[in-house]
């Protein structure tokens, strides 16, 4: 028993107000004693280590005999019925994946064998922390799960829009989600981490610091599902026909470039349209503007893994693209909406353990735990072992043949007398093994003591957090600081605020000072004790910036045009024509939802009434009014909000001369900048649409957001 649970190299560490013990991998241990009771399993067995799963060797695979982990994750998986515990709010879409080339030299996975091969897919996007009824624009990680219906079975690439995670070992997943979800004694806050429990957990778990930088960035408030990246998170293996292993990390790159919103905008979108992301995806597919991503791979061998600065099994680390470029190998296109939301989106059962021949796992302890947890979860959510009989979960590219039978809601059973093997019944005896074409596990040597331990190579918690921060533009760095200030301002326990700043001092001193000033901390804390001294020599990775990897045009985005009776019809026609040529959309907003009568008597149908179509719903805006119409808008509060919000959110704004009356009423007239373009005639429209190709007019932000 001692060999199984011992972690003799624990040392003392200080994190702000908290004295803790630290394991060899830098993980936090809090030890019972005095008035602090002993943690036990649900059977009352004392727990020696609640931070690490039981592994075979220091970097070995997790062991099935780990009853503490199974007890903990089993109970967690069954906490909610029938709603998902995490990723409850989702939106599913059908499509296809097309391979650009054959990858037969590195993998036998069938979907990568032939150039031009198309494979049906089902993709589910989701938020993580919120319940089913929560809004789309919560600051949260987004799930990005892809099911490939291959000729050799279903492969589920179950990832997120962020390439790393909060924790390094799956045994901590229940604690993470408990801390992030609404607090149990009050049932709120919903779909947000701006509360004591989450930041208490994070501030006592330094392994979360890199992820904290990511979730406080604009990555967690994406403009749409269509404009965010996706990642497989973990390191997997490809296996070729000779059994040679190649490590692989999966990336989805949006064809429309990375785009996000700003926080004040996200808050208002949630009020104006809590289904904003769902509606955006629905509308895009309905009009034939099919969302596309390219699949990229980071491929490497053991020699690279051994030389890389960080452990490739650590799910809180990335391999920067500047060090290991992403190889683009195929395209994902989403082009069909579900027939029934519940039947498909709610009942789809993704599992990280669903891999096909040619793809294999590594010993990443978070991945190993997910492989157990996902299957266990589906058994509870979907009523029993036959959830694969539900159409969205049934393989399409192949026929299922096995001896599994009966059970709750069985839709198919073996035909004939054979329901076992080996048997004597020849062809009538059913399916048999396929030693050459069947799934193979890469043979890896496993040795070492059975121990609950975190390997030392996992212990650097701050270096990549710093690298992510310094890779952002000044605008994005400011957003991270403002997000931290906002979130921590909702934390009532001052010691937790201070403790988080103590971690930020190990990431970037300027960031820590900005946050401390924003929180008005009376005393600057000492830096939190670091298990490994943070490195400051990691080079910035421009690929980590949204702004530096944004769209190249206004294609696929939407302009909101606020119009009134008497609007210049030539301007309207020119604007609409230029946007259609660009592949963008225009939506008319009017004082009354029926529409307006233009200068030539033409009737312009409106999509939104002004108090139901705020500017937060659009990527750019135009205010095109007649003199009388502008005077009317100047008296309407929602019209003033329309223009002032667009200005504060750094959007590009087009206007005609009469619209100045509205700007003057809002106090904006003297602050107009190069992001505000007057359209004097139809010829001015094209240059404005080109200007809108940039994400935002970020030069405005320091002037409109001084605090």
XYZ file of C-alpha atoms in Angstrom:
707
model
C 0.000 0.000 0.000
C 2.844 2.373 0.811
C 4.412 1.919 -2.625
C 1.077 2.647 -4.279
C 0.335 5.897 -2.545
C 3.616 7.352 -1.353
C 4.748 10.718 -2.608
C 7.710 11.200 -0.312
C 9.226 14.208 -2.049
C 6.522 16.681 -1.111
C 7.822 20.110 -0.125
C 6.269 23.168 1.492
C 5.127 26.080 -0.642
C 3.339 29.384 -0.129
C 0.650 30.858 -2.397
C -0.410 34.197 -1.015
C -2.207 33.448 2.230
C -2.075 29.668 1.830
C 0.662 27.279 2.973
C 0.451 24.037 1.017
C 2.494 20.970 0.181
C 3.811 20.481 -3.328
C 4.450 17.214 -5.126
C 7.267 16.366 -7.498
C 5.232 17.523 -10.500
C 4.399 20.852 -8.884
C 0.856 19.837 -7.980
C -0.824 21.205 -4.849
C -1.436 18.909 -1.871
C -3.416 19.967 1.203
C -2.941 17.631 4.153
C -5.400 16.745 6.921
C -4.538 17.537 10.507
C -5.825 19.348 13.552
C -9.403 20.378 12.848
C -9.105 19.473 9.149
C -10.704 16.029 8.573
C -9.363 13.223 6.417
C -10.673 12.927 2.848
C -12.198 9.501 2.109
C -13.707 7.563 -0.771
C -17.468 6.972 -0.832
C -16.704 3.739 1.037
C -15.013 5.667 3.837
C -11.457 4.665 2.870
C -8.887 7.402 3.700
C -7.350 8.996 0.614
C -3.588 9.465 0.562
C -3.326 11.388 -2.724
C -6.210 13.233 -4.381
C -4.061 14.877 -7.066
C -2.708 11.987 -9.124
C -4.105 8.862 -10.703
C -2.301 5.561 -10.180
C 0.239 5.009 -12.950
C 2.607 2.290 -14.074
C 5.893 4.146 -13.804
C 6.490 7.874 -13.538
C 5.200 8.634 -17.046
C 3.279 5.426 -17.563
C -0.369 4.773 -18.343
C -3.078 5.029 -15.714
C -4.124 1.738 -14.141
C -7.635 0.297 -14.101
C -7.204 -0.820 -10.495
C -7.214 2.793 -9.279
C -10.388 2.493 -7.225
C -10.157 6.001 -5.773
C -10.125 7.572 -9.235
C -12.931 5.295 -10.466
C -15.030 6.032 -7.389
C -14.526 9.784 -7.802
C -15.022 10.042 -11.550
C -17.921 7.548 -11.526
C -19.864 9.676 -9.081
C -19.035 12.857 -10.985
C -20.149 11.378 -14.314
C -23.545 10.570 -12.823
C -24.279 13.879 -11.115
C -26.677 15.131 -13.771
C -29.565 13.434 -15.528
C -30.303 13.742 -18.353
C -28.437 17.000 -19.075
C -24.717 16.744 -19.692
C -22.630 17.628 -16.640
C -20.411 19.745 -18.891
C -20.953 20.941 -22.469
C -24.712 20.955 -21.828
C -25.449 23.836 -24.186
C -24.511 22.641 -27.642
C -25.340 22.975 -31.316
C -24.834 20.131 -33.779
C -24.308 20.258 -37.547
C -23.653 17.685 -40.283
C -20.975 17.946 -42.931
C -18.039 16.224 -44.549
C -14.261 16.024 -44.353
C -12.146 15.902 -47.503
C -8.544 14.676 -47.412
C -6.088 16.793 -49.384
C -3.534 14.009 -49.731
C -2.756 10.458 -48.716
C -1.109 10.027 -45.306
C -0.560 6.285 -45.739
C 3.119 6.680 -44.897
C 2.296 7.683 -41.320
C -1.132 6.191 -40.557
C -3.401 3.363 -41.652
C -6.486 5.395 -40.658
C -8.786 4.818 -43.627
C -10.017 8.414 -44.016
C -6.406 9.530 -44.666
C -5.519 6.912 -47.273
C -6.827 8.503 -50.462
C -6.541 12.050 -51.818
C -9.993 13.535 -52.234
C -11.635 10.974 -49.921
C -14.783 12.413 -48.341
C -15.997 11.270 -44.935
C -19.316 12.186 -43.353
C -19.003 14.065 -40.056
C -21.164 15.358 -37.246
C -19.838 18.332 -35.267
C -21.122 19.620 -31.931
C -20.074 23.050 -30.648
C -20.778 23.906 -27.024
C -19.985 25.935 -23.966
C -18.521 24.041 -21.003
C -19.744 25.485 -17.712
C -23.283 26.659 -18.425
C -26.495 24.669 -18.247
C -28.699 24.062 -21.299
C -30.525 27.356 -20.855
C -27.455 29.533 -20.454
C -26.504 32.177 -23.071
C -24.127 31.613 -25.971
C -21.715 34.476 -25.216
C -20.651 33.448 -21.722
C -16.910 33.791 -21.187
C -16.101 30.115 -21.481
C -14.130 27.479 -23.302
C -15.981 26.177 -26.372
C -16.272 22.492 -27.094
C -15.355 21.502 -30.657
C -16.193 17.798 -31.050
C -15.999 16.111 -34.458
C -17.266 12.614 -35.268
C -15.891 11.050 -38.455
C -18.074 8.223 -39.807
C -15.155 6.331 -41.394
C -15.183 3.012 -43.260
C -13.584 1.428 -40.208
C -15.880 2.842 -37.545
C -16.449 6.116 -35.743
C -13.529 8.330 -34.810
C -14.343 11.090 -32.325
C -11.928 13.997 -32.094
C -13.323 15.503 -28.893
C -11.623 18.843 -28.431
C -12.033 22.503 -27.515
C -11.314 25.886 -29.076
C -8.279 26.122 -26.777
C -5.342 23.703 -27.178
C -4.623 23.161 -23.485
C -6.581 22.473 -20.322
C -6.763 23.565 -16.686
C -5.480 20.349 -15.151
C -2.832 17.741 -15.825
C -4.489 14.677 -14.288
C -8.077 13.520 -14.801
C -8.570 12.879 -11.092
C -8.900 16.678 -10.689
C -11.680 17.064 -13.253
C -14.565 16.783 -10.771
C -12.911 19.421 -8.572
C -12.380 21.779 -11.504
C -15.965 21.570 -12.727
C -17.431 21.722 -9.223
C -15.446 24.910 -8.648
C -16.458 26.448 -11.993
C -20.165 25.581 -11.795
C -22.661 27.540 -9.713
C -21.900 27.392 -6.010
C -23.905 24.558 -4.418
C -25.346 26.488 -1.475
C -26.929 29.166 -3.696
C -27.251 27.829 -7.242
C -25.480 30.758 -8.910
C -23.689 32.285 -10.731
C -24.685 30.538 -13.947
C -22.322 30.021 -16.887
C -19.499 32.131 -15.517
C -16.353 31.740 -13.454
C -16.522 35.171 -11.820
C -17.010 33.846 -8.288
C -15.006 32.765 -5.263
C -15.042 29.000 -5.743
C -13.498 28.996 -9.198
C -10.743 31.459 -8.395
C -10.053 29.766 -5.077
C -9.460 26.497 -6.935
C -7.417 28.132 -9.700
C -5.283 30.130 -7.277
C -4.406 26.922 -5.419
C -3.699 25.013 -8.653
C -0.730 26.635 -10.399
C -0.989 24.070 -13.188
C -4.040 26.098 -14.328
C -2.109 29.319 -14.942
C -1.492 28.847 -18.667
C -5.170 28.080 -19.180
C -6.101 31.125 -17.103
C -4.283 33.300 -19.633
C -6.182 31.644 -22.481
C -9.633 31.913 -20.867
C -9.088 35.536 -19.888
C -8.231 36.301 -23.511
C -10.789 36.959 -26.239
C -10.609 33.266 -27.215
C -13.456 32.617 -24.793
C -15.791 35.200 -26.342
C -15.593 34.216 -30.040
C -17.590 36.116 -32.657
C -19.122 32.847 -33.835
C -18.470 29.114 -33.967
C -17.336 29.754 -37.541
C -14.456 31.987 -36.473
C -12.741 29.958 -33.775
C -10.012 27.346 -33.901
C -10.396 23.801 -32.650
C -7.823 21.518 -31.055
C -7.532 17.877 -30.050
C -5.717 19.087 -26.891
C -3.782 15.880 -26.231
C -0.854 14.235 -27.959
C -2.037 11.146 -29.871
C -0.187 8.614 -32.018
C -0.449 7.754 -35.692
C 0.552 4.169 -36.597
C 1.453 3.128 -40.142
C 1.271 -0.329 -41.744
C 4.678 -1.271 -40.323
C 3.604 -0.292 -36.828
C 5.823 2.811 -36.757
C 4.551 5.470 -34.373
C 4.384 9.207 -35.076
C 3.133 11.615 -32.436
C 0.329 13.920 -33.612
C -1.520 16.965 -32.297
C -4.697 18.040 -34.130
C -5.651 21.610 -35.137
C -8.742 23.024 -36.854
C -8.077 26.332 -38.677
C -11.154 28.436 -39.594
C -11.182 29.602 -43.208
C -12.774 32.899 -42.119
C -9.924 33.742 -39.765
C -10.064 34.240 -36.010
C -12.637 36.724 -34.729
C -13.957 37.656 -31.311
C -16.133 40.246 -29.598
C -15.294 42.519 -26.674
C -16.599 41.855 -23.181
C -19.086 44.732 -22.929
C -20.434 43.629 -26.286
C -20.754 39.999 -25.155
C -22.776 41.043 -22.119
C -25.203 43.001 -24.310
C -25.439 40.273 -26.957
C -26.510 37.826 -24.252
C -29.344 40.160 -23.401
C -30.326 40.931 -26.990
C -29.953 37.406 -28.400
C -28.854 34.608 -26.026
C -28.869 32.245 -29.048
C -26.425 34.409 -30.998
C -23.951 31.647 -31.904
C -26.651 29.125 -32.734
C -28.482 31.621 -34.916
C -25.291 32.607 -36.715
C -24.527 28.992 -37.635
C -28.134 28.328 -38.627
C -28.297 31.412 -40.845
C -24.957 30.743 -42.529
C -25.939 27.207 -43.544
C -29.436 28.244 -44.588
C -28.075 30.765 -47.098
C -25.345 28.416 -48.367
C -22.382 30.199 -46.762
C -21.040 26.908 -45.453
C -18.522 27.182 -42.595
C -15.142 25.637 -43.355
C -12.046 24.674 -41.402
C -8.812 23.039 -42.475
C -7.392 20.178 -40.452
C -3.765 20.641 -39.494
C -1.337 18.237 -37.872
C 1.755 18.731 -35.790
C 3.786 15.590 -36.396
C 6.890 14.611 -34.468
C 8.916 11.675 -33.207
C 10.508 10.566 -29.948
C 13.672 12.510 -30.689
C 11.705 15.777 -30.936
C 9.691 14.874 -27.840
C 12.843 14.237 -25.839
C 14.404 17.551 -26.877
C 11.308 19.745 -26.501
C 11.347 22.083 -23.512
C 8.161 20.611 -22.010
C 6.580 17.194 -21.589
C 4.428 16.279 -24.593
C 2.107 14.326 -22.258
C 1.268 17.480 -20.279
C -2.155 18.747 -21.413
C -1.426 22.233 -20.034
C 1.291 22.805 -22.661
C 1.407 23.536 -26.376
C 4.075 23.077 -29.003
C 4.292 26.535 -30.651
C 3.654 26.466 -34.389
C 6.833 28.458 -34.964
C 8.786 25.517 -33.514
C 6.708 22.758 -35.120
C 4.675 23.969 -38.117
C 1.144 22.719 -38.692
C 0.746 20.559 -41.791
C -2.633 21.143 -43.482
C -4.122 17.834 -44.642
C -7.837 18.307 -45.263
C -10.970 20.443 -45.139
C -14.080 20.261 -42.968
C -17.285 21.685 -44.456
C -20.537 21.979 -42.504
C -23.527 22.088 -44.842
C -26.555 20.386 -43.261
C -28.594 21.210 -40.182
C -30.049 18.496 -37.973
C -33.568 17.224 -38.625
C -34.385 17.083 -34.924
C -32.364 18.812 -32.213
C -32.998 16.279 -29.465
C -32.563 13.216 -31.640
C -29.143 14.270 -32.875
C -27.563 17.164 -30.956
C -28.753 16.027 -27.522
C -28.267 12.295 -28.014
C -24.905 12.297 -29.766
C -22.427 10.466 -27.529
C -18.853 11.543 -28.199
C -16.032 9.599 -26.593
C -12.302 10.226 -26.669
C -11.898 6.447 -26.634
C -13.524 6.183 -30.072
C -10.479 5.836 -32.319
C -9.949 3.782 -35.464
C -7.044 1.627 -36.682
C -4.057 3.876 -37.346
C -4.758 6.202 -34.398
C -3.709 5.399 -30.846
C -3.415 6.985 -27.418
C -0.468 8.188 -25.388
C 0.027 8.069 -21.618
C -1.290 11.596 -21.080
C -2.992 11.148 -17.660
C -5.798 13.554 -18.581
C -6.536 11.661 -21.796
C -6.393 8.315 -20.011
C -9.007 9.487 -17.525
C -11.221 10.965 -20.244
C -11.223 7.619 -22.034
C -12.772 6.060 -18.936
C -15.074 8.924 -18.049
C -16.786 9.496 -21.402
C -18.039 5.929 -21.792
C -19.228 5.889 -18.204
C -21.090 9.160 -18.755
C -22.928 7.926 -21.852
C -24.186 4.844 -20.035
C -25.926 7.091 -17.532
C -27.154 9.842 -19.827
C -28.596 7.627 -22.541
C -30.061 4.864 -20.438
C -27.782 1.878 -20.898
C -25.247 0.120 -23.107
C -27.191 0.420 -26.383
C -26.714 4.148 -26.939
C -24.748 3.227 -30.083
C -28.043 2.076 -31.607
C -29.246 5.688 -31.750
C -28.805 6.758 -35.405
C -26.436 9.678 -34.722
C -24.163 7.285 -32.786
C -24.328 4.370 -35.255
C -21.355 3.971 -37.614
C -22.280 4.885 -41.199
C -19.213 3.829 -43.142
C -19.233 0.221 -41.942
C -21.565 -2.470 -40.580
C -21.495 -3.268 -36.871
C -20.923 -6.989 -36.273
C -20.385 -8.440 -32.801
C -21.994 -10.677 -30.187
C -23.303 -7.982 -27.874
C -26.982 -8.543 -27.179
C -30.076 -7.435 -25.307
C -30.010 -4.666 -22.717
C -32.141 -1.558 -22.364
C -33.489 -0.227 -25.685
C -31.727 -2.810 -27.879
C -32.466 -2.106 -31.547
C -30.434 -4.948 -33.015
C -29.238 -8.375 -31.873
C -27.086 -11.144 -33.401
C -29.040 -13.279 -35.863
C -28.921 -17.070 -35.523
C -27.671 -19.356 -32.770
C -24.201 -17.868 -32.371
C -23.907 -15.246 -29.637
C -20.382 -16.150 -28.543
C -16.968 -16.944 -29.950
C -14.989 -19.037 -30.541
C -17.690 -21.309 -31.949
C -17.998 -24.206 -34.372
C -20.560 -22.790 -36.773
C -18.339 -21.585 -39.633
C -19.751 -18.736 -41.707
C -22.983 -18.905 -39.734
C -20.936 -18.456 -36.580
C -20.629 -14.719 -37.085
C -17.706 -12.273 -37.218
C -14.081 -13.117 -36.399
C -10.901 -11.202 -35.546
C -8.847 -9.329 -38.158
C -5.207 -9.518 -37.002
C -3.912 -7.503 -39.961
C -6.605 -4.874 -40.416
C -7.941 -4.575 -36.902
C -7.137 -1.971 -34.286
C -3.580 -2.229 -32.957
C -2.104 -0.681 -29.840
C 1.433 0.622 -30.177
C 3.719 -1.647 -28.123
C 5.434 0.531 -25.552
C 7.620 -0.611 -22.696
C 6.031 0.017 -19.316
C 7.973 -0.421 -16.107
C 8.291 1.142 -12.710
C 6.611 1.186 -9.350
C 2.869 1.629 -9.065
C 2.615 5.099 -7.560
C 0.363 8.116 -7.261
C 2.801 10.695 -8.491
C 3.131 13.657 -10.834
C 6.270 13.447 -12.938
C 8.757 16.308 -12.447
C 8.539 17.281 -16.131
C 5.009 18.564 -15.470
C 6.161 21.044 -12.806
C 6.689 24.237 -14.862
C 3.390 26.093 -14.525
C 4.247 29.646 -15.524
C 6.610 29.715 -18.511
C 4.024 28.973 -21.193
C 1.500 31.202 -19.444
C 3.999 34.013 -19.897
C 4.679 32.986 -23.494
C 0.981 33.195 -24.344
C 0.677 36.630 -22.752
C 3.698 38.153 -24.506
C 2.456 36.708 -27.810
C -0.612 38.943 -27.737
C -0.880 42.406 -29.228
C -1.081 45.342 -26.826
C -4.857 45.473 -27.352
C -5.223 41.799 -26.473
C -2.971 42.104 -23.438
C -5.187 44.904 -22.213
C -8.244 42.689 -22.684
C -6.636 39.945 -20.585
C -5.889 42.401 -17.793
C -9.413 43.840 -17.894
C -10.908 40.337 -17.856
C -8.868 39.390 -14.794
C -9.883 42.587 -13.022
C -13.540 42.022 -13.827
C -13.557 38.363 -12.775
C -11.607 38.968 -9.567
C -13.776 41.981 -8.731
C -16.630 39.502 -8.317
C -14.588 37.474 -5.822
C -15.657 38.477 -2.316
C -12.694 36.979 -0.478
C -9.844 39.472 -0.665
C -7.203 36.838 0.078
C -8.152 34.985 -3.127
C -7.731 38.168 -5.181
C -4.314 38.720 -3.685
C -3.336 35.087 -4.177
C -4.139 35.279 -7.884
C -1.975 38.380 -8.224
C 0.846 36.443 -6.551
C 0.666 33.979 -9.474
C 0.515 36.756 -12.064
C 3.836 38.061 -10.714
C 5.368 34.810 -11.984
C 3.853 35.384 -15.433
C 4.369 39.079 -16.158
C 5.090 41.813 -13.635
C 3.359 44.540 -15.654
C 0.229 42.399 -15.916
C 0.287 41.744 -12.177
C 0.678 45.446 -11.418
C -2.164 46.386 -13.765
C -4.501 43.864 -12.155
C -3.453 44.843 -8.636
C -4.071 48.498 -9.466
C -7.443 47.666 -11.022
C -8.435 45.802 -7.858
C -6.942 48.539 -5.656
C -4.991 46.047 -3.601
C -3.575 47.859 -0.607
C -0.509 45.654 -0.496
C 1.282 43.831 -3.289
C 1.708 40.130 -2.431
C 4.937 38.239 -2.825
C 5.207 36.025 -5.910
C 3.744 32.568 -5.322
C 6.365 29.902 -4.724
C 7.096 28.309 -8.099
C 7.861 24.597 -8.337
C 10.148 25.432 -11.272
C 11.614 28.872 -11.892
C 9.599 30.527 -14.680
C 11.451 30.995 -17.926
C 11.521 34.364 -19.631
C 13.407 33.242 -22.740
C 10.531 31.596 -24.615
C 9.968 33.530 -27.821
C 6.606 35.071 -28.635
C 4.354 32.988 -30.885
C 2.376 35.262 -33.257
C 0.075 32.325 -34.093
C -1.436 32.706 -30.604
C -2.881 36.142 -31.355
C -6.440 36.554 -32.654
C -5.785 39.995 -34.123
C -2.679 38.823 -35.990
C -4.627 35.886 -37.444
C -7.885 37.633 -38.217
C -9.992 37.732 -41.397
C -8.692 39.026 -44.689
C -12.010 40.532 -45.781
C -15.566 41.250 -44.619
C -16.771 38.017 -46.247
C -19.224 36.050 -44.131
C -19.867 38.923 -41.734
C -22.889 41.155 -41.273
C -23.466 44.910 -41.436
C -26.409 46.495 -39.663
C -27.821 49.461 -41.558
C -29.992 51.800 -39.501
C -32.280 53.531 -42.022
C -35.215 55.953 -41.919
C -37.936 57.161 -44.233
C -36.467 59.307 -47.001
C -33.089 57.545 -47.018
C -31.015 58.092 -50.175
C -31.853 55.054 -52.315
C -28.601 55.330 -54.299
C -26.538 54.935 -51.111
C -28.629 51.961 -50.018
C -28.293 50.229 -53.387
C -24.548 50.871 -53.550
C -23.993 49.558 -50.035
C -26.053 46.449 -50.632
C -24.296 45.751 -53.933
C -20.794 46.182 -52.454
C -21.579 43.866 -49.568
C -23.030 41.185 -51.833
C -19.915 41.390 -54.007
C -17.804 40.937 -50.859
C -19.842 37.913 -49.786
C -21.152 39.740 -46.716
C -24.673 40.322 -45.424
C -26.670 43.479 -44.793
C -29.536 43.665 -42.348
C -31.802 46.717 -42.217
C -32.838 48.184 -38.861
C -35.645 50.748 -38.819
C -37.733 52.772 -36.400
C -40.590 50.363 -37.132
C -40.149 46.724 -38.101
C -42.234 46.998 -41.266
C -39.517 49.027 -42.956
C -39.027 52.461 -44.477
C -39.866 54.325 -47.660
C -36.718 55.440 -49.480
C -36.170 58.743 -51.322
C -37.570 57.392 -54.605
C -40.612 55.772 -53.013
C -38.997 52.317 -52.890
C -39.985 50.267 -49.864
C -37.102 48.788 -47.868
C -38.081 45.814 -45.714
C -36.552 45.890 -42.233
C -35.303 42.812 -40.433
C -35.231 44.487 -37.019
C -36.979 47.268 -35.136
C -34.450 49.612 -33.547
C -35.129 48.451 -29.994
C -34.781 44.802 -31.089
C -31.740 45.170 -33.326
C -28.912 46.730 -31.318
C -25.541 47.252 -32.971
C -23.947 44.488 -30.872
C -25.537 42.004 -33.283
C -23.449 43.319 -36.204
C -19.793 43.384 -37.218
C -20.035 46.912 -38.612
C -22.821 49.477 -38.943
C -24.118 52.190 -41.226
C -26.461 55.014 -40.228
C -28.283 56.258 -43.301
C -31.007 58.772 -42.466
C -32.937 61.612 -43.946
C -32.954 64.946 -42.123
C -36.357 64.273 -40.566
C -35.438 60.670 -39.848
C -32.234 61.666 -38.044
C -34.173 64.131 -35.909
C -36.531 61.304 -34.940
C -33.654 58.944 -34.115
C -31.982 61.614 -31.991
C -34.941 61.439 -29.619
C -34.893 57.622 -29.383
C -32.681 56.104 -26.619
C -32.156 52.792 -28.444
C -30.975 54.638 -31.556
C -28.448 56.527 -29.460
C -27.351 53.227 -27.936
C -26.992 51.810 -31.454
C -24.344 54.316 -32.461
C -22.639 54.783 -29.086
C -22.233 51.029 -28.558
C -20.827 50.598 -32.062
C -18.337 53.367 -31.360
C -17.296 52.023 -27.943
C -16.924 48.521 -29.382
C -14.467 49.879 -31.958
C -16.582 48.958 -34.972
C -16.327 50.621 -38.355
C -19.181 53.090 -38.830
C -20.512 54.531 -42.077
C -22.876 57.475 -42.083
C -24.382 60.147 -44.275
C -24.499 63.858 -43.453
C -27.975 63.940 -41.841
C -26.886 61.208 -39.381
C -24.571 63.722 -37.693
C -27.608 64.952 -35.747
C -27.703 61.594 -33.994
C -23.948 61.647 -33.290
C -24.210 65.134 -31.840
C -26.999 64.022 -29.534
C -24.820 61.182 -28.192
C -21.782 63.430 -27.725
C -19.798 61.497 -30.336
C -19.509 64.216 -32.963
C -16.222 65.609 -31.638
C -14.684 62.116 -31.213
C -15.144 60.821 -34.766
C -12.023 59.060 -36.067
C -10.751 57.222 -39.132
C -12.988 54.279 -38.280
C -15.996 56.524 -38.970
C -16.516 57.095 -42.689
C -18.896 59.622 -44.206
C -20.559 58.392 -47.382
C -21.298 61.458 -49.442
C -22.131 59.498 -52.574
C -22.474 55.935 -53.820
C -18.815 55.948 -54.871
C -17.669 56.102 -51.238
C -19.179 52.730 -50.381
C -16.545 50.369 -51.803
C -13.682 51.818 -49.764
C -15.743 51.547 -46.584
C -16.513 47.858 -47.204
C -12.799 47.229 -47.811
C -11.982 48.987 -44.533
C -14.442 46.707 -42.733
C -12.234 43.754 -43.708
C -10.180 44.542 -40.628
C -11.627 43.086 -37.447
C -12.081 46.367 -35.535
C -10.666 49.877 -35.374
C -8.610 49.048 -32.289
C -6.852 52.433 -32.233
C -10.071 53.831 -30.733
C -10.148 51.587 -27.666
C -7.722 53.461 -25.354
C -9.802 56.617 -25.834
C -13.206 55.053 -25.124
C -12.072 52.723 -22.292
C -9.812 54.742 -19.955
C -10.555 52.642 -16.831
